[in-house]
Amino acid sequence: NLAIAEEGLDCSNAFARTYFPDDDNAQSRQPISIQDIRKVQSLCRNIDDEMRWLILLISDTGMRLSEAAGLAIDDIMLGADVPHIKLVPHSWRRLKTKGSERHIPLVGASLWAARRLQTNDSNYAFPRYCDGKICNANSASAALNKWLKPRVSGHAVVHSLRHSMRDRLRAAECPSEIIDQIGGW
């Protein structure tokens, strides 16, 4: 409307009568409470398998599921002064944005999971979801959400761990620039 008015165009706006439904009924992505995160992390360590390592890795890094599922073992830098994930694009898994390429520190549950991943005989951190040709993050999402749903309150999903990490960093008064760098925003 603004462009039509300012340019004095003799036409009608095709979007003038577009209907936008209320967001009141839509479920928004909810963060997972720290109590639920700790409970899930404990369960994951006890089960100690590849699927739970993926949850643990995401829980204390804030990585996107596809970023984590598509990791190569060589992306995990445990021998560095600060253990971290070197998140880079691969032929089987692109990154969402240029800013998504980053180094993500490994601490707590994510460091524990990264150490477990180093015991893999595969070149890929999660060979169930990544074979070097494709990364099937949708399959990982479905399986992990099915496992996670009865163990957390509310409408939380695996992606909620990413939102929770941002909230946890904010609560620790981490500067927003660092939060954005860690999360690849």
XYZ file of N, CA and C in Angstrom:
555
model
N 0.823 -1.201 0.000
C 0.000 0.000 0.000
C 0.860 1.256 0.000
N 1.926 1.234 0.797
C 2.815 2.385 0.866
C 3.471 2.652 -0.487
N 3.974 1.609 -1.125
C 4.636 1.774 -2.419
C 3.647 2.268 -3.477
N 2.444 1.745 -3.463
C 1.420 2.173 -4.434
C 1.103 3.649 -4.233
N 0.949 4.051 -2.964
C 0.618 5.449 -2.667
C 1.786 6.378 -2.997
N 2.996 6.016 -2.581
C 4.148 6.895 -2.782
C 4.543 7.017 -4.242
N 4.361 5.952 -4.999
C 4.741 5.987 -6.413
C 3.584 6.422 -7.299
N 2.416 6.631 -6.694
C 1.260 7.072 -7.465
C 0.826 6.063 -8.507
N 0.962 4.795 -8.178
C 0.612 3.745 -9.131
C -0.903 3.615 -9.266
N -1.323 3.294 -10.455
C -2.748 3.124 -10.734
C -3.062 1.630 -10.769
N -3.063 1.010 -9.601
C -3.349 -0.416 -9.511
C -3.896 -0.708 -8.112
N -4.413 -1.908 -7.958
C -4.892 -2.295 -6.629
C -3.882 -3.256 -6.005
N -3.902 -3.319 -4.700
C -3.002 -4.194 -3.963
C -3.610 -5.595 -3.928
N -2.932 -6.555 -4.503
C -3.428 -7.935 -4.553
C -3.519 -8.560 -3.166
N -2.810 -7.996 -2.203
C -2.791 -8.555 -0.858
C -3.698 -7.800 0.115
N -4.465 -6.847 -0.389
C -5.272 -5.974 0.464
C -6.282 -6.736 1.319
N -6.819 -7.807 0.818
C -7.842 -8.537 1.573
C -7.339 -9.906 2.046
N -6.051 -10.025 2.209
C -5.467 -11.285 2.681
C -5.815 -11.489 4.145
N -6.236 -12.693 4.471
C -6.629 -13.034 5.839
C -5.442 -13.661 6.578
N -5.128 -13.144 7.741
C -4.098 -13.703 8.607
C -4.770 -14.207 9.872
N -4.777 -15.522 10.105
C -5.456 -16.067 11.284
C -4.750 -15.665 12.572
N -5.500 -15.712 13.671
C -4.918 -15.421 14.979
C -3.858 -16.446 15.323
N -2.841 -16.008 16.043
C -1.815 -16.927 16.527
C -2.191 -17.486 17.890
N -3.335 -17.077 18.440
C -3.716 -17.491 19.788
C -3.820 -19.003 19.920
N -4.252 -19.684 18.873
C -4.437 -21.127 18.956
C -3.195 -21.909 18.540
N -2.233 -21.231 17.979
C -1.023 -21.922 17.539
C -0.139 -22.252 18.738
N 0.474 -23.437 18.684
C 1.404 -23.818 19.742
C 2.755 -23.208 19.424
N 3.277 -22.432 20.326
C 4.603 -21.881 20.114
C 5.623 -22.844 20.702
N 6.823 -22.792 20.183
C 7.876 -23.645 20.709
C 8.217 -23.179 22.112
N 8.145 -24.102 23.023
C 8.405 -23.777 24.414
C 9.785 -24.290 24.821
N 10.489 -23.516 25.631
C 11.751 -24.043 26.155
C 11.456 -25.156 27.158
N 12.442 -25.969 27.417
C 12.318 -27.042 28.386
C 12.901 -26.535 29.706
N 12.224 -26.791 30.793
C 12.708 -26.324 32.101
C 14.042 -26.984 32.426
N 14.839 -26.308 33.233
C 16.142 -26.847 33.613
C 15.971 -28.165 34.378
N 14.875 -28.292 35.130
C 14.628 -29.550 35.851
C 14.408 -30.695 34.855
N 13.613 -30.437 33.832
C 13.375 -31.464 32.817
C 14.649 -31.769 32.025
N 15.439 -30.749 31.739
C 16.700 -30.966 31.020
C 17.602 -31.878 31.832
N 17.751 -31.594 33.122
C 18.615 -32.422 33.980
C 18.091 -33.857 34.067
N 16.766 -34.006 34.153
C 16.161 -35.342 34.213
C 16.449 -36.103 32.916
N 16.237 -35.449 31.782
C 16.475 -36.075 30.481
C 17.958 -36.419 30.321
N 18.840 -35.517 30.730
C 20.274 -35.781 30.626
C 20.663 -37.012 31.444
N 20.114 -37.130 32.625
C 20.394 -38.290 33.470
C 19.897 -39.585 32.810
N 18.685 -39.562 32.289
C 18.139 -40.729 31.593
C 19.000 -41.095 30.381
N 19.429 -40.098 29.642
C 20.243 -40.339 28.452
C 21.581 -40.984 28.813
N 22.201 -40.518 29.866
C 23.471 -41.128 30.296
C 23.268 -42.575 30.719
N 22.149 -42.852 31.387
C 21.882 -44.219 31.823
C 21.623 -45.152 30.645
N 20.886 -44.680 29.646
C 20.597 -45.505 28.468
C 21.854 -45.650 27.614
N 22.618 -44.570 27.470
C 23.949 -44.587 26.860
C 23.979 -45.225 25.465
N 23.186 -44.664 24.551
C 23.228 -45.115 23.163
C 23.285 -43.911 22.231
N 23.430 -44.185 20.949
C 23.620 -43.121 19.951
C 22.508 -42.082 19.953
N 21.259 -42.526 20.062
C 20.142 -41.569 20.060
C 20.236 -40.620 21.249
N 20.542 -41.160 22.404
C 20.626 -40.315 23.600
C 21.871 -39.431 23.566
N 22.961 -39.880 22.923
C 24.134 -39.022 22.780
C 23.772 -37.786 21.967
N 22.907 -37.967 20.980
C 22.466 -36.842 20.147
C 21.695 -35.829 20.988
N 20.809 -36.307 21.844
C 20.065 -35.404 22.741
C 21.026 -34.682 23.675
N 21.975 -35.420 24.255
C 22.934 -34.808 25.175
C 23.782 -33.757 24.473
N 24.204 -34.056 23.259
C 25.026 -33.110 22.510
C 24.271 -31.804 22.270
N 23.011 -31.915 21.898
C 22.187 -30.730 21.637
C 21.870 -29.985 22.932
N 21.661 -30.721 24.016
C 21.176 -30.110 25.261
C 22.114 -29.063 25.843
N 23.412 -29.247 25.692
C 24.355 -28.275 26.259
C 25.166 -27.524 25.207
N 24.729 -27.588 23.942
C 25.377 -26.783 22.901
C 24.407 -25.847 22.212
N 23.121 -26.192 22.185
C 22.141 -25.395 21.464
C 22.220 -25.581 19.961
N 22.889 -26.638 19.508
C 22.987 -26.903 18.071
C 21.611 -27.245 17.505
N 21.423 -26.964 16.235
C 20.243 -27.441 15.526
C 20.394 -28.952 15.362
N 19.280 -29.647 15.331
C 19.320 -31.105 15.214
C 20.082 -31.542 13.962
N 19.816 -30.900 12.838
C 20.494 -31.288 11.595
C 21.996 -31.033 11.678
N 22.392 -29.970 12.383
C 23.818 -29.692 12.549
C 24.500 -30.828 13.305
N 23.865 -31.268 14.386
C 24.442 -32.327 15.208
C 24.395 -33.676 14.496
N 23.263 -34.004 13.895
C 23.103 -35.302 13.239
C 24.078 -35.475 12.079
N 24.486 -34.387 11.450
C 25.380 -34.443 10.300
C 26.851 -34.246 10.625
N 27.214 -34.345 11.887
C 28.616 -34.167 12.265
C 29.492 -35.317 11.783
N 30.686 -34.970 11.363
C 31.729 -35.966 11.134
C 32.513 -36.090 12.439
N 33.092 -37.243 12.678
C 33.898 -37.428 13.889
C 35.030 -36.403 13.925
N 35.578 -36.048 12.758
C 36.663 -35.062 12.688
C 36.228 -33.661 13.083
N 34.926 -33.412 13.181
C 34.417 -32.103 13.603
C 34.482 -31.930 15.120
N 34.740 -33.008 15.840
C 34.762 -32.986 17.303
C 36.207 -32.811 17.752
N 36.487 -31.681 18.387
C 37.850 -31.307 18.774
C 38.053 -31.459 20.290
N 38.212 -32.697 20.744
C 38.374 -32.929 22.181
C 39.780 -32.601 22.659
N 40.774 -32.647 21.782
C 42.154 -32.380 22.168
C 42.519 -30.907 22.222
N 41.609 -30.025 21.869
C 41.883 -28.583 21.885
C 41.933 -28.076 23.324
N 42.540 -26.907 23.529
C 42.573 -26.299 24.864
C 41.167 -26.187 25.439
N 40.225 -25.781 24.603
C 38.810 -25.767 24.965
C 38.133 -26.759 24.031
N 37.700 -27.916 24.547
C 37.023 -28.886 23.670
C 35.828 -28.222 22.984
N 35.674 -28.496 21.696
C 34.608 -27.844 20.947
C 34.222 -28.647 19.709
N 33.097 -28.247 19.136
C 32.652 -28.739 17.836
C 33.056 -27.699 16.810
N 33.717 -28.139 15.766
C 34.032 -27.255 14.642
C 32.932 -27.490 13.612
N 31.928 -26.650 13.651
C 30.764 -26.833 12.792
C 31.024 -26.206 11.430
N 31.125 -27.063 10.430
C 31.387 -26.638 9.057
C 30.404 -27.345 8.125
N 30.140 -26.774 6.956
C 29.253 -27.465 6.006
C 29.939 -28.704 5.441
N 29.128 -29.673 5.094
C 29.605 -30.892 4.447
C 28.728 -31.163 3.229
N 29.195 -32.025 2.366
C 28.406 -32.336 1.163
C 27.086 -33.013 1.517
N 27.002 -33.676 2.640
C 25.780 -34.380 3.046
C 24.877 -33.538 3.941
N 25.394 -32.416 4.435
C 24.590 -31.561 5.310
C 25.063 -30.120 5.196
N 24.201 -29.284 4.642
C 24.542 -27.859 4.546
C 24.218 -27.203 5.875
N 24.673 -25.991 6.050
C 24.333 -25.209 7.228
C 23.274 -24.188 6.839
N 22.472 -23.790 7.795
C 21.330 -22.913 7.518
C 21.771 -21.555 6.986
N 22.803 -20.975 7.604
C 23.302 -19.657 7.186
C 24.819 -19.640 7.242
N 25.428 -18.616 6.682
C 26.879 -18.456 6.768
C 27.303 -18.340 8.229
N 26.483 -17.665 9.044
C 26.785 -17.518 10.467
C 26.687 -18.810 11.256
N 26.128 -19.848 10.623
C 26.016 -21.139 11.302
C 27.359 -21.845 11.403
N 28.311 -21.465 10.565
C 29.647 -22.042 10.640
C 30.336 -21.426 11.855
N 30.691 -22.281 12.830
C 31.206 -21.749 14.097
C 31.875 -22.836 14.921
N 32.523 -22.401 15.990
C 33.082 -23.306 16.983
C 32.164 -23.249 18.198
N 31.735 -24.422 18.672
C 30.793 -24.491 19.786
C 31.473 -25.205 20.946
N 31.635 -24.535 22.082
C 32.301 -25.176 23.220
C 31.517 -26.377 23.730
N 32.255 -27.387 24.147
C 31.652 -28.587 24.719
C 31.814 -28.540 26.232
N 30.698 -28.594 26.928
C 30.694 -28.597 28.397
C 29.619 -29.573 28.875
N 29.713 -29.972 30.119
C 28.668 -30.783 30.744
C 28.290 -32.004 29.952
N 26.993 -32.166 29.721
C 26.459 -33.341 29.030
C 26.952 -33.432 27.589
N 27.144 -32.294 26.937
C 27.602 -32.330 25.540
C 29.042 -32.835 25.456
N 29.871 -32.491 26.424
C 31.253 -32.989 26.457
C 31.249 -34.495 26.710
N 30.400 -34.955 27.621
C 30.286 -36.383 27.905
C 29.877 -37.142 26.635
N 28.867 -36.616 25.939
C 28.389 -37.260 24.711
C 29.472 -37.259 23.632
N 30.201 -36.154 23.494
C 31.261 -36.071 22.485
C 32.345 -37.111 22.761
N 32.655 -37.331 24.007
C 33.635 -38.370 24.354
C 33.125 -39.750 23.978
N 31.845 -39.994 24.175
C 31.246 -41.279 23.797
C 31.270 -41.435 22.274
N 31.024 -40.341 21.558
C 31.019 -40.391 20.094
C 32.395 -40.764 19.532
N 33.436 -40.389 20.229
C 34.791 -40.705 19.779
C 35.052 -42.208 19.758
N 34.216 -42.982 20.434
C 34.380 -44.442 20.445
C 33.736 -45.094 19.224
N 33.018 -44.319 18.410
C 32.383 -44.825 17.181
C 33.431 -45.366 16.220
N 33.085 -46.411 15.507
C 33.962 -46.935 14.460
C 33.713 -46.244 13.122
N 32.725 -45.377 13.084
C 32.322 -44.692 11.850
C 33.058 -43.359 11.708
N 33.067 -42.837 10.501
C 33.585 -41.482 10.261
C 32.559 -40.424 10.623
N 31.331 -40.869 10.909
C 30.229 -39.960 11.192
C 29.803 -40.123 12.644
N 29.487 -39.021 13.276
C 29.102 -39.064 14.685
C 27.833 -39.883 14.887
N 26.895 -39.749 13.958
C 25.615 -40.441 14.069
C 25.324 -41.206 12.777
N 25.984 -42.352 12.577
C 25.819 -43.088 11.316
C 24.392 -43.576 11.070
N 23.588 -43.655 12.098
C 22.177 -44.020 11.919
C 21.465 -42.966 11.071
N 21.896 -41.702 11.198
C 21.224 -40.600 10.516
C 22.067 -39.969 9.410
N 23.325 -40.342 9.318
C 24.211 -39.724 8.328
C 25.150 -40.789 7.771
N 25.184 -40.910 6.454
C 26.035 -41.929 5.830
C 27.086 -41.337 4.892
N 27.253 -40.031 4.910
C 28.211 -39.390 4.019
C 27.608 -38.961 2.699
N 26.397 -39.415 2.427
C 25.684 -38.989 1.223
C 24.531 -38.082 1.591
N 23.785 -38.472 2.627
C 22.672 -37.660 3.116
C 22.677 -37.648 4.632
N 22.040 -36.635 5.170
C 21.808 -36.542 6.608
C 20.298 -36.522 6.788
N 19.769 -37.522 7.455
C 18.321 -37.631 7.611
C 17.890 -37.080 8.969
N 17.883 -35.767 9.088
C 17.496 -35.111 10.337
C 16.010 -35.284 10.631
N 15.173 -35.435 9.603
C 13.745 -35.639 9.837
C 13.481 -36.945 10.570
N 14.201 -37.976 10.195
C 14.069 -39.264 10.866
C 14.542 -39.149 12.314
N 15.643 -38.446 12.522
C 16.157 -38.234 13.879
C 15.145 -37.457 14.707
N 14.559 -36.432 14.122
C 13.584 -35.609 14.837
C 12.390 -36.436 15.285
N 11.859 -37.240 14.390
C 10.697 -38.056 14.722
C 11.002 -39.025 15.854
N 12.126 -39.711 15.765
C 12.489 -40.692 16.787
C 12.767 -40.030 18.135
N 13.504 -38.934 18.116
C 13.865 -38.262 19.369
C 12.658 -37.598 20.018
N 11.787 -37.001 19.217
C 10.583 -36.373 19.778
C 9.664 -37.419 20.393
N 9.569 -38.570 19.757
C 8.739 -39.654 20.295
C 9.261 -40.099 21.656
N 10.587 -40.197 21.791
C 11.184 -40.598 23.057
C 11.069 -39.481 24.096
N 11.283 -38.245 23.671
C 11.345 -37.104 24.586
C 9.978 -36.703 25.144
N 8.956 -36.752 24.321
C 7.633 -36.217 24.681
C 7.113 -36.669 26.047
N 7.123 -37.971 26.373
C 6.586 -38.371 27.682
C 7.509 -38.037 28.855
N 8.686 -37.531 28.576
C 9.661 -37.279 29.632
C 9.808 -35.810 30.013
N 9.119 -34.941 29.283
C 9.173 -33.504 29.586
C 7.760 -32.953 29.684
N 7.629 -31.852 30.379
C 6.310 -31.240 30.521
C 6.044 -30.285 29.364
N 4.785 -30.018 29.131
C 4.405 -29.065 28.080
C 4.514 -29.655 26.693
N 4.652 -28.770 25.710
C 4.692 -29.170 24.298
C 6.120 -29.145 23.760
N 7.070 -29.475 24.591
C 8.475 -29.395 24.197
C 8.831 -30.475 23.180
N 9.732 -30.123 22.283
C 10.283 -31.035 21.292
C 11.805 -30.891 21.342
N 12.509 -31.694 20.563
C 13.975 -31.645 20.577
C 14.473 -30.238 20.277
N 13.831 -29.550 19.350
C 14.259 -28.183 19.017
C 14.122 -27.239 20.221
N 13.270 -27.593 21.163
C 13.110 -26.775 22.376
C 14.409 -26.708 23.178
N 15.258 -27.727 23.043
C 16.550 -27.702 23.735
C 17.395 -26.524 23.251
N 17.274 -26.193 21.973
C 17.997 -25.046 21.405
C 17.508 -23.745 22.037
N 16.196 -23.600 22.155
C 15.629 -22.407 22.779
C 16.005 -22.342 24.263
N 16.004 -23.480 24.907
C 16.360 -23.534 26.325
C 17.813 -23.126 26.543
N 18.683 -23.525 25.628
C 20.098 -23.153 25.757
C 20.245 -21.636 25.669
N 19.531 -21.030 24.758
C 19.577 -19.562 24.635
C 19.097 -18.910 25.933
N 18.005 -19.437 26.498
C 17.481 -18.903 27.759
C 18.474 -19.088 28.900
N 19.134 -20.241 28.940
C 20.111 -20.508 30.002
C 21.311 -19.567 29.896
N 21.761 -19.322 28.674
C 22.875 -18.384 28.490
C 22.470 -16.968 28.887
N 21.252 -16.591 28.539
C 20.739 -15.272 28.911
C 20.653 -15.141 30.432
N 20.176 -16.200 31.102
C 20.049 -16.182 32.566
C 21.411 -16.087 33.243
N 22.453 -16.601 32.583
C 23.809 -16.511 33.125
C 24.464 -15.177 32.766
N 23.674 -14.266 32.174
C 24.130 -12.936 31.773
C 25.274 -12.987 30.758
N 25.207 -13.975 29.900
C 26.153 -14.079 28.791
C 25.817 -12.957 27.805
N 26.817 -12.252 27.290
C 26.539 -11.183 26.321
C 25.804 -11.727 25.091
N 24.865 -10.944 24.576
C 24.041 -11.402 23.457
C 24.885 -11.738 22.222
N 26.016 -11.046 22.019
C 26.873 -11.355 20.868
C 27.431 -12.763 20.986
N 27.802 -13.172 22.194
C 28.341 -14.514 22.408
C 27.231 -15.542 22.238
N 26.048 -15.259 22.786
C 24.902 -16.153 22.622
C 24.626 -16.380 21.143
N 24.633 -15.302 20.354
C 24.385 -15.404 18.925
C 25.476 -16.216 18.223
N 26.728 -16.050 18.642
C 27.830 -16.805 18.030
C 27.706 -18.290 18.356
N 27.402 -18.612 19.605
C 27.276 -20.020 20.002
C 26.140 -20.681 19.246
N 25.010 -19.990 19.117
C 23.834 -20.560 18.458
C 23.823 -20.425 16.951
N 24.740 -19.657 16.396
C 24.759 -19.471 14.942
C 23.645 -18.581 14.433
N 23.186 -17.642 15.281
C 22.122 -16.724 14.864
C 22.725 -15.512 14.180
